[in-house]
Amino acid sequence: MTSNATQQKFGFKFGRNGAHAARTMMLAELTELFRGRKAEASTAQYQEDIELFNVLHKPTEKARKLTWRHLVDLYTMDKNVVLFRAFRRLWESDASARALLTCQIALARDPLLRLSQEKVLSLVLGQLLLREEMEQAFEEQFPDRYSPATLKSLAQNVNGTWTDAGYLQGRSKKRRTEPEIRPVNVAFALFMGYLQGATGNRLFNTEWTKLLGCRQERLLELARQASHSGLLNFKHSSEVVEVTFPDHLTKEEEAWLHE
């Protein structure tokens, strides 16, 4: 397991605060923003699009700046940060994978969203999730930290993200559903595990692969499909699994894995 300090270099975030105190994962904003830029776009270009050109159609300068701040908090918006760079490349690979892909990186970047994961994944398909149940989950983690109004907003935001990602369905009454898992999502989950120090078979038993809710055989098949698409290198013989990620990291970034 790589240290928290090393994981932070790669783009993971830790702590007690997160963007979901104020927003969902902002999938609509990302979709609109990425539509006008290539994967190699710079931080300055994204910021200019939002604050100067107002491509997200925000009503005031303050709203534009706040939107930018939340996006940076959630995603860094910096191609020099490993997690965002991989996410941005994979975004272009498969439009059907984007909602879950965005949830995957948001989980790596937002401790508040991570706290809600256990509650959502514990639900059986079709089970009802009341907003008050999510509020209670946060209250149990941090007793007396949040006001009732903040708890309500936080629960609505995380539930909105899980809905966008395909894990919940419905507006006022949300029920557990099963998202479509694409090879791109498996590729990103494996890469996130790799950045945290997992290799070989252990890559298929991390918090990131568990999020996908697939049986081992299905994960292996999707990894094989991802390999055929050039998203990673995958070899599987008998009980031995080898996964590598050519051209994902610079030499300096590779060295961080061994710090």
Short mmCIF file of C-alpha atoms in Angstrom, two decimals:
data_model
loop_
_atom_site.label_atom_id
_atom_site.label_comp_id
_atom_site.label_asym_id
_atom_site.label_seq_id
_atom_site.Cartn_x
_atom_site.Cartn_y
_atom_site.Cartn_z
CA MET A 1 0.00 0.00 0.00
CA THR A 2 1.47 3.34 -0.99
CA SER A 3 1.48 6.02 1.70
CA ASN A 4 -1.21 8.68 1.91
CA ALA A 5 1.41 11.27 1.00
CA THR A 6 2.25 9.40 -2.20
CA GLN A 7 -1.42 8.87 -3.03
CA GLN A 8 -1.97 12.60 -2.63
CA LYS A 9 0.74 13.20 -5.23
CA PHE A 10 -1.28 11.02 -7.61
CA GLY A 11 -4.44 13.03 -6.87
CA PHE A 12 -6.23 11.16 -4.08
CA LYS A 13 -7.66 13.31 -1.28
CA PHE A 14 -8.11 12.60 2.42
CA GLY A 15 -9.61 14.45 5.36
CA ARG A 16 -13.09 15.29 6.56
CA ASN A 17 -14.28 17.87 4.05
CA GLY A 18 -15.43 17.56 0.46
CA ALA A 19 -17.22 19.27 -2.40
CA HIS A 20 -20.41 17.29 -1.79
CA ALA A 21 -21.13 19.57 1.14
CA ALA A 22 -22.17 22.04 -1.58
CA ARG A 23 -22.56 20.21 -4.90
CA THR A 24 -23.12 16.88 -6.62
CA MET A 25 -20.33 15.52 -8.81
CA MET A 26 -21.30 18.11 -11.46
CA LEU A 27 -21.58 15.65 -14.34
CA ALA A 28 -23.53 18.05 -16.56
CA GLU A 29 -20.92 20.77 -16.13
CA LEU A 30 -18.04 18.42 -16.92
CA THR A 31 -19.82 17.10 -20.01
CA GLU A 32 -20.37 20.60 -21.37
CA LEU A 33 -16.85 21.72 -20.52
CA PHE A 34 -15.10 18.70 -22.05
CA ARG A 35 -17.21 18.95 -25.20
CA GLY A 36 -15.27 22.03 -26.26
CA ARG A 37 -11.76 20.89 -25.34
CA LYS A 38 -9.43 18.01 -26.17
CA ALA A 39 -8.04 15.76 -23.46
CA GLU A 40 -4.74 17.67 -23.51
CA ALA A 41 -6.36 20.98 -22.51
CA SER A 42 -4.61 22.96 -19.79
CA THR A 43 -5.98 24.11 -16.46
CA ALA A 44 -5.87 27.69 -17.70
CA GLN A 45 -7.99 26.80 -20.75
CA TYR A 46 -10.69 25.16 -18.63
CA GLN A 47 -10.72 28.11 -16.25
CA GLU A 48 -10.94 30.57 -19.13
CA ASP A 49 -13.85 28.65 -20.65
CA ILE A 50 -15.80 28.90 -17.39
CA GLU A 51 -14.86 32.32 -16.04
CA LEU A 52 -14.26 34.31 -19.24
CA PHE A 53 -16.32 32.64 -21.96
CA ASN A 54 -19.02 31.35 -19.58
CA VAL A 55 -19.54 28.12 -21.52
CA LEU A 56 -21.56 26.77 -18.57
CA HIS A 57 -24.01 29.69 -18.77
CA LYS A 58 -23.70 30.82 -15.15
CA PRO A 59 -25.64 34.01 -14.34
CA THR A 60 -22.94 35.93 -12.45
CA GLU A 61 -19.17 36.23 -12.19
CA LYS A 62 -19.39 34.94 -8.63
CA ALA A 63 -21.26 31.83 -9.80
CA ARG A 64 -18.65 31.19 -12.49
CA LYS A 65 -15.78 31.45 -10.01
CA LEU A 66 -17.58 29.22 -7.52
CA THR A 67 -18.25 26.60 -10.19
CA TRP A 68 -14.58 26.59 -11.13
CA ARG A 69 -13.55 26.23 -7.50
CA HIS A 70 -15.84 23.24 -6.98
CA LEU A 71 -14.59 21.54 -10.16
CA VAL A 72 -10.97 21.98 -9.07
CA ASP A 73 -11.83 20.63 -5.63
CA LEU A 74 -13.46 17.56 -7.15
CA TYR A 75 -11.18 16.84 -10.10
CA THR A 76 -8.08 19.13 -9.97
CA MET A 77 -8.72 19.94 -13.67
CA ASP A 78 -4.96 19.55 -14.12
CA LYS A 79 -3.50 17.14 -16.69
CA ASN A 80 -0.28 17.05 -14.66
CA VAL A 81 -2.15 15.24 -11.88
CA VAL A 82 -2.13 11.51 -12.61
CA LEU A 83 -5.73 10.71 -11.63
CA PHE A 84 -7.22 13.54 -13.67
CA ARG A 85 -5.00 12.82 -16.67
CA ALA A 86 -6.11 9.16 -16.74
CA PHE A 87 -9.75 10.12 -16.16
CA ARG A 88 -9.68 12.68 -18.96
CA ARG A 89 -8.22 10.21 -21.46
CA LEU A 90 -10.69 7.50 -20.53
CA TRP A 91 -13.57 9.98 -20.82
CA GLU A 92 -12.91 10.14 -24.56
CA SER A 93 -12.86 6.34 -24.91
CA ASP A 94 -16.49 5.51 -24.17
CA ALA A 95 -19.39 7.94 -23.71
CA SER A 96 -21.48 5.24 -22.01
CA ALA A 97 -18.90 4.90 -19.23
CA ARG A 98 -18.69 8.60 -18.36
CA ALA A 99 -21.20 8.89 -15.53
CA LEU A 100 -19.70 6.03 -13.52
CA LEU A 101 -16.18 7.11 -14.49
CA THR A 102 -16.89 10.53 -13.01
CA CYS A 103 -18.21 8.94 -9.83
CA GLN A 104 -15.04 6.85 -9.59
CA ILE A 105 -12.71 9.85 -9.57
CA ALA A 106 -15.09 11.82 -7.34
CA LEU A 107 -14.85 9.02 -4.76
CA ALA A 108 -11.07 9.26 -4.86
CA ARG A 109 -11.24 13.03 -4.39
CA ASP A 110 -14.11 13.56 -1.94
CA PRO A 111 -14.02 12.02 1.56
CA LEU A 112 -17.69 12.91 2.10
CA LEU A 113 -18.80 10.95 -0.96
CA ARG A 114 -16.64 8.02 0.19
CA LEU A 115 -18.46 8.01 3.53
CA SER A 116 -21.75 7.43 1.71
CA GLN A 117 -20.46 4.50 -0.34
CA GLU A 118 -20.99 1.77 2.25
CA LYS A 119 -24.62 2.79 2.73
CA VAL A 120 -25.39 2.69 -1.00
CA LEU A 121 -23.53 -0.55 -1.74
CA SER A 122 -25.20 -2.31 1.20
CA LEU A 123 -28.64 -1.90 -0.39
CA VAL A 124 -30.13 -4.81 -2.32
CA LEU A 125 -31.46 -4.12 -5.80
CA GLY A 126 -34.81 -2.36 -5.61
CA GLN A 127 -34.41 -1.38 -1.96
CA LEU A 128 -35.67 2.09 -1.04
CA LEU A 129 -33.20 4.67 0.26
CA LEU A 130 -34.75 7.57 2.13
CA ARG A 131 -32.86 10.85 2.36
CA GLU A 132 -33.17 10.63 6.13
CA GLU A 133 -31.28 7.32 6.11
CA MET A 134 -28.33 8.96 4.38
CA GLU A 135 -28.50 11.86 6.83
CA GLN A 136 -28.33 9.34 9.67
CA ALA A 137 -25.29 7.66 8.09
CA PHE A 138 -23.39 10.96 8.18
CA GLU A 139 -24.64 11.82 11.66
CA GLU A 140 -23.32 8.48 12.95
CA GLN A 141 -19.90 9.19 11.43
CA PHE A 142 -19.73 12.75 12.76
CA PRO A 143 -22.12 13.20 15.72
CA ASP A 144 -23.27 16.81 16.17
CA ARG A 145 -20.95 18.09 13.44
CA TYR A 146 -23.67 19.10 10.98
CA SER A 147 -26.81 21.18 11.38
CA PRO A 148 -30.07 19.59 10.18
CA ALA A 149 -30.04 21.84 7.10
CA THR A 150 -26.45 20.86 6.24
CA LEU A 151 -27.23 17.17 6.70
CA LYS A 152 -30.19 17.48 4.36
CA SER A 153 -28.12 19.23 1.68
CA LEU A 154 -25.25 16.75 2.02
CA ALA A 155 -27.58 13.75 1.75
CA GLN A 156 -29.30 15.22 -1.30
CA ASN A 157 -25.96 15.90 -2.99
CA VAL A 158 -24.44 12.45 -2.46
CA ASN A 159 -27.71 10.76 -3.41
CA GLY A 160 -27.76 12.88 -6.57
CA THR A 161 -24.29 11.71 -7.48
CA TRP A 162 -25.14 8.05 -6.88
CA THR A 163 -28.24 8.55 -9.03
CA ASP A 164 -26.24 10.09 -11.87
CA ALA A 165 -23.76 7.21 -11.64
CA GLY A 166 -26.51 4.60 -11.98
CA TYR A 167 -26.59 3.18 -8.44
CA LEU A 168 -29.89 4.82 -7.49
CA GLN A 169 -33.03 5.66 -9.44
CA GLY A 170 -35.91 8.01 -8.76
CA ARG A 171 -36.40 11.61 -7.67
CA SER A 172 -37.93 11.92 -4.21
CA LYS A 173 -37.97 8.15 -3.62
CA LYS A 174 -34.72 6.52 -4.65
CA ARG A 175 -34.19 2.81 -5.09
CA ARG A 176 -31.01 0.82 -5.55
CA THR A 177 -30.23 -0.03 -9.16
CA GLU A 178 -27.32 -1.64 -10.96
CA PRO A 179 -25.09 0.57 -13.11
CA GLU A 180 -23.74 -0.57 -16.45
CA ILE A 181 -20.09 -1.50 -16.00
CA ARG A 182 -17.92 -0.87 -19.05
CA PRO A 183 -14.31 -1.94 -19.79
CA VAL A 184 -13.30 1.71 -19.30
CA ASN A 185 -14.63 1.62 -15.73
CA VAL A 186 -12.68 -1.55 -14.96
CA ALA A 187 -9.53 -0.05 -16.49
CA PHE A 188 -9.83 3.00 -14.24
CA ALA A 189 -10.59 0.91 -11.14
CA LEU A 190 -7.52 -1.25 -11.78
CA PHE A 191 -5.34 1.81 -12.35
CA MET A 192 -6.54 3.41 -9.12
CA GLY A 193 -5.68 0.24 -7.24
CA TYR A 194 -2.27 0.20 -8.92
CA LEU A 195 -1.59 3.76 -7.74
CA GLN A 196 -2.37 2.60 -4.20
CA GLY A 197 0.20 -0.20 -4.44
CA ALA A 198 -1.81 -3.23 -5.59
CA THR A 199 -0.49 -5.53 -8.33
CA GLY A 200 -1.48 -8.82 -9.96
CA ASN A 201 -4.51 -10.60 -8.53
CA ARG A 202 -4.81 -8.04 -5.73
CA LEU A 203 -5.82 -5.42 -8.30
CA PHE A 204 -9.14 -7.25 -8.62
CA ASN A 205 -9.87 -7.06 -4.90
CA THR A 206 -9.64 -3.36 -4.04
CA GLU A 207 -12.24 -0.85 -2.91
CA TRP A 208 -12.32 0.40 -6.51
CA THR A 209 -13.22 -2.96 -8.06
CA LYS A 210 -15.69 -3.72 -5.24
CA LEU A 211 -17.49 -0.50 -6.19
CA LEU A 212 -18.29 -2.06 -9.58
CA GLY A 213 -20.15 -4.97 -8.01
CA CYS A 214 -19.00 -7.53 -10.59
CA ARG A 215 -18.11 -11.17 -10.10
CA GLN A 216 -14.41 -11.97 -10.52
CA GLU A 217 -14.98 -13.70 -13.86
CA ARG A 218 -16.77 -10.63 -15.21
CA LEU A 219 -14.01 -8.29 -14.02
CA LEU A 220 -11.42 -10.44 -15.78
CA GLU A 221 -13.44 -10.45 -18.99
CA LEU A 222 -13.89 -6.66 -18.91
CA ALA A 223 -10.17 -6.23 -18.22
CA ARG A 224 -9.47 -8.39 -21.26
CA GLN A 225 -11.76 -6.17 -23.35
CA ALA A 226 -10.02 -3.08 -21.99
CA SER A 227 -6.70 -4.60 -23.04
CA HIS A 228 -8.00 -5.21 -26.56
CA SER A 229 -8.95 -1.51 -26.68
CA GLY A 230 -5.44 -0.48 -25.66
CA LEU A 231 -6.47 0.88 -22.26
CA LEU A 232 -4.03 -1.41 -20.40
CA ASN A 233 -2.00 -4.59 -20.86
CA PHE A 234 -3.62 -7.72 -19.43
CA LYS A 235 -2.28 -11.27 -19.20
CA HIS A 236 -4.14 -14.12 -17.50
CA SER A 237 -2.98 -17.72 -17.28
CA SER A 238 -4.29 -20.17 -14.71
CA GLU A 239 -4.24 -18.36 -11.35
CA VAL A 240 -1.74 -15.68 -12.39
CA VAL A 241 -2.90 -12.24 -13.50
CA GLU A 242 -0.61 -9.51 -14.79
CA VAL A 243 -1.85 -5.98 -15.47
CA THR A 244 0.37 -3.11 -16.58
CA PHE A 245 -0.32 0.45 -17.65
CA PRO A 246 2.08 1.53 -20.40
CA ASP A 247 2.47 5.29 -20.91
CA HIS A 248 0.23 6.13 -17.94
CA LEU A 249 3.04 7.44 -15.73
CA THR A 250 6.19 9.45 -16.25
CA LYS A 251 9.47 8.06 -14.88
CA GLU A 252 9.19 10.43 -11.93
CA GLU A 253 5.64 9.28 -11.21
CA GLU A 254 6.67 5.62 -11.46
CA ALA A 255 9.32 6.30 -8.84
CA TRP A 256 6.66 7.57 -6.42
CA LEU A 257 5.24 4.03 -6.27
CA HIS A 258 8.44 2.88 -4.58
CA GLU A 259 8.85 5.69 -2.06
#
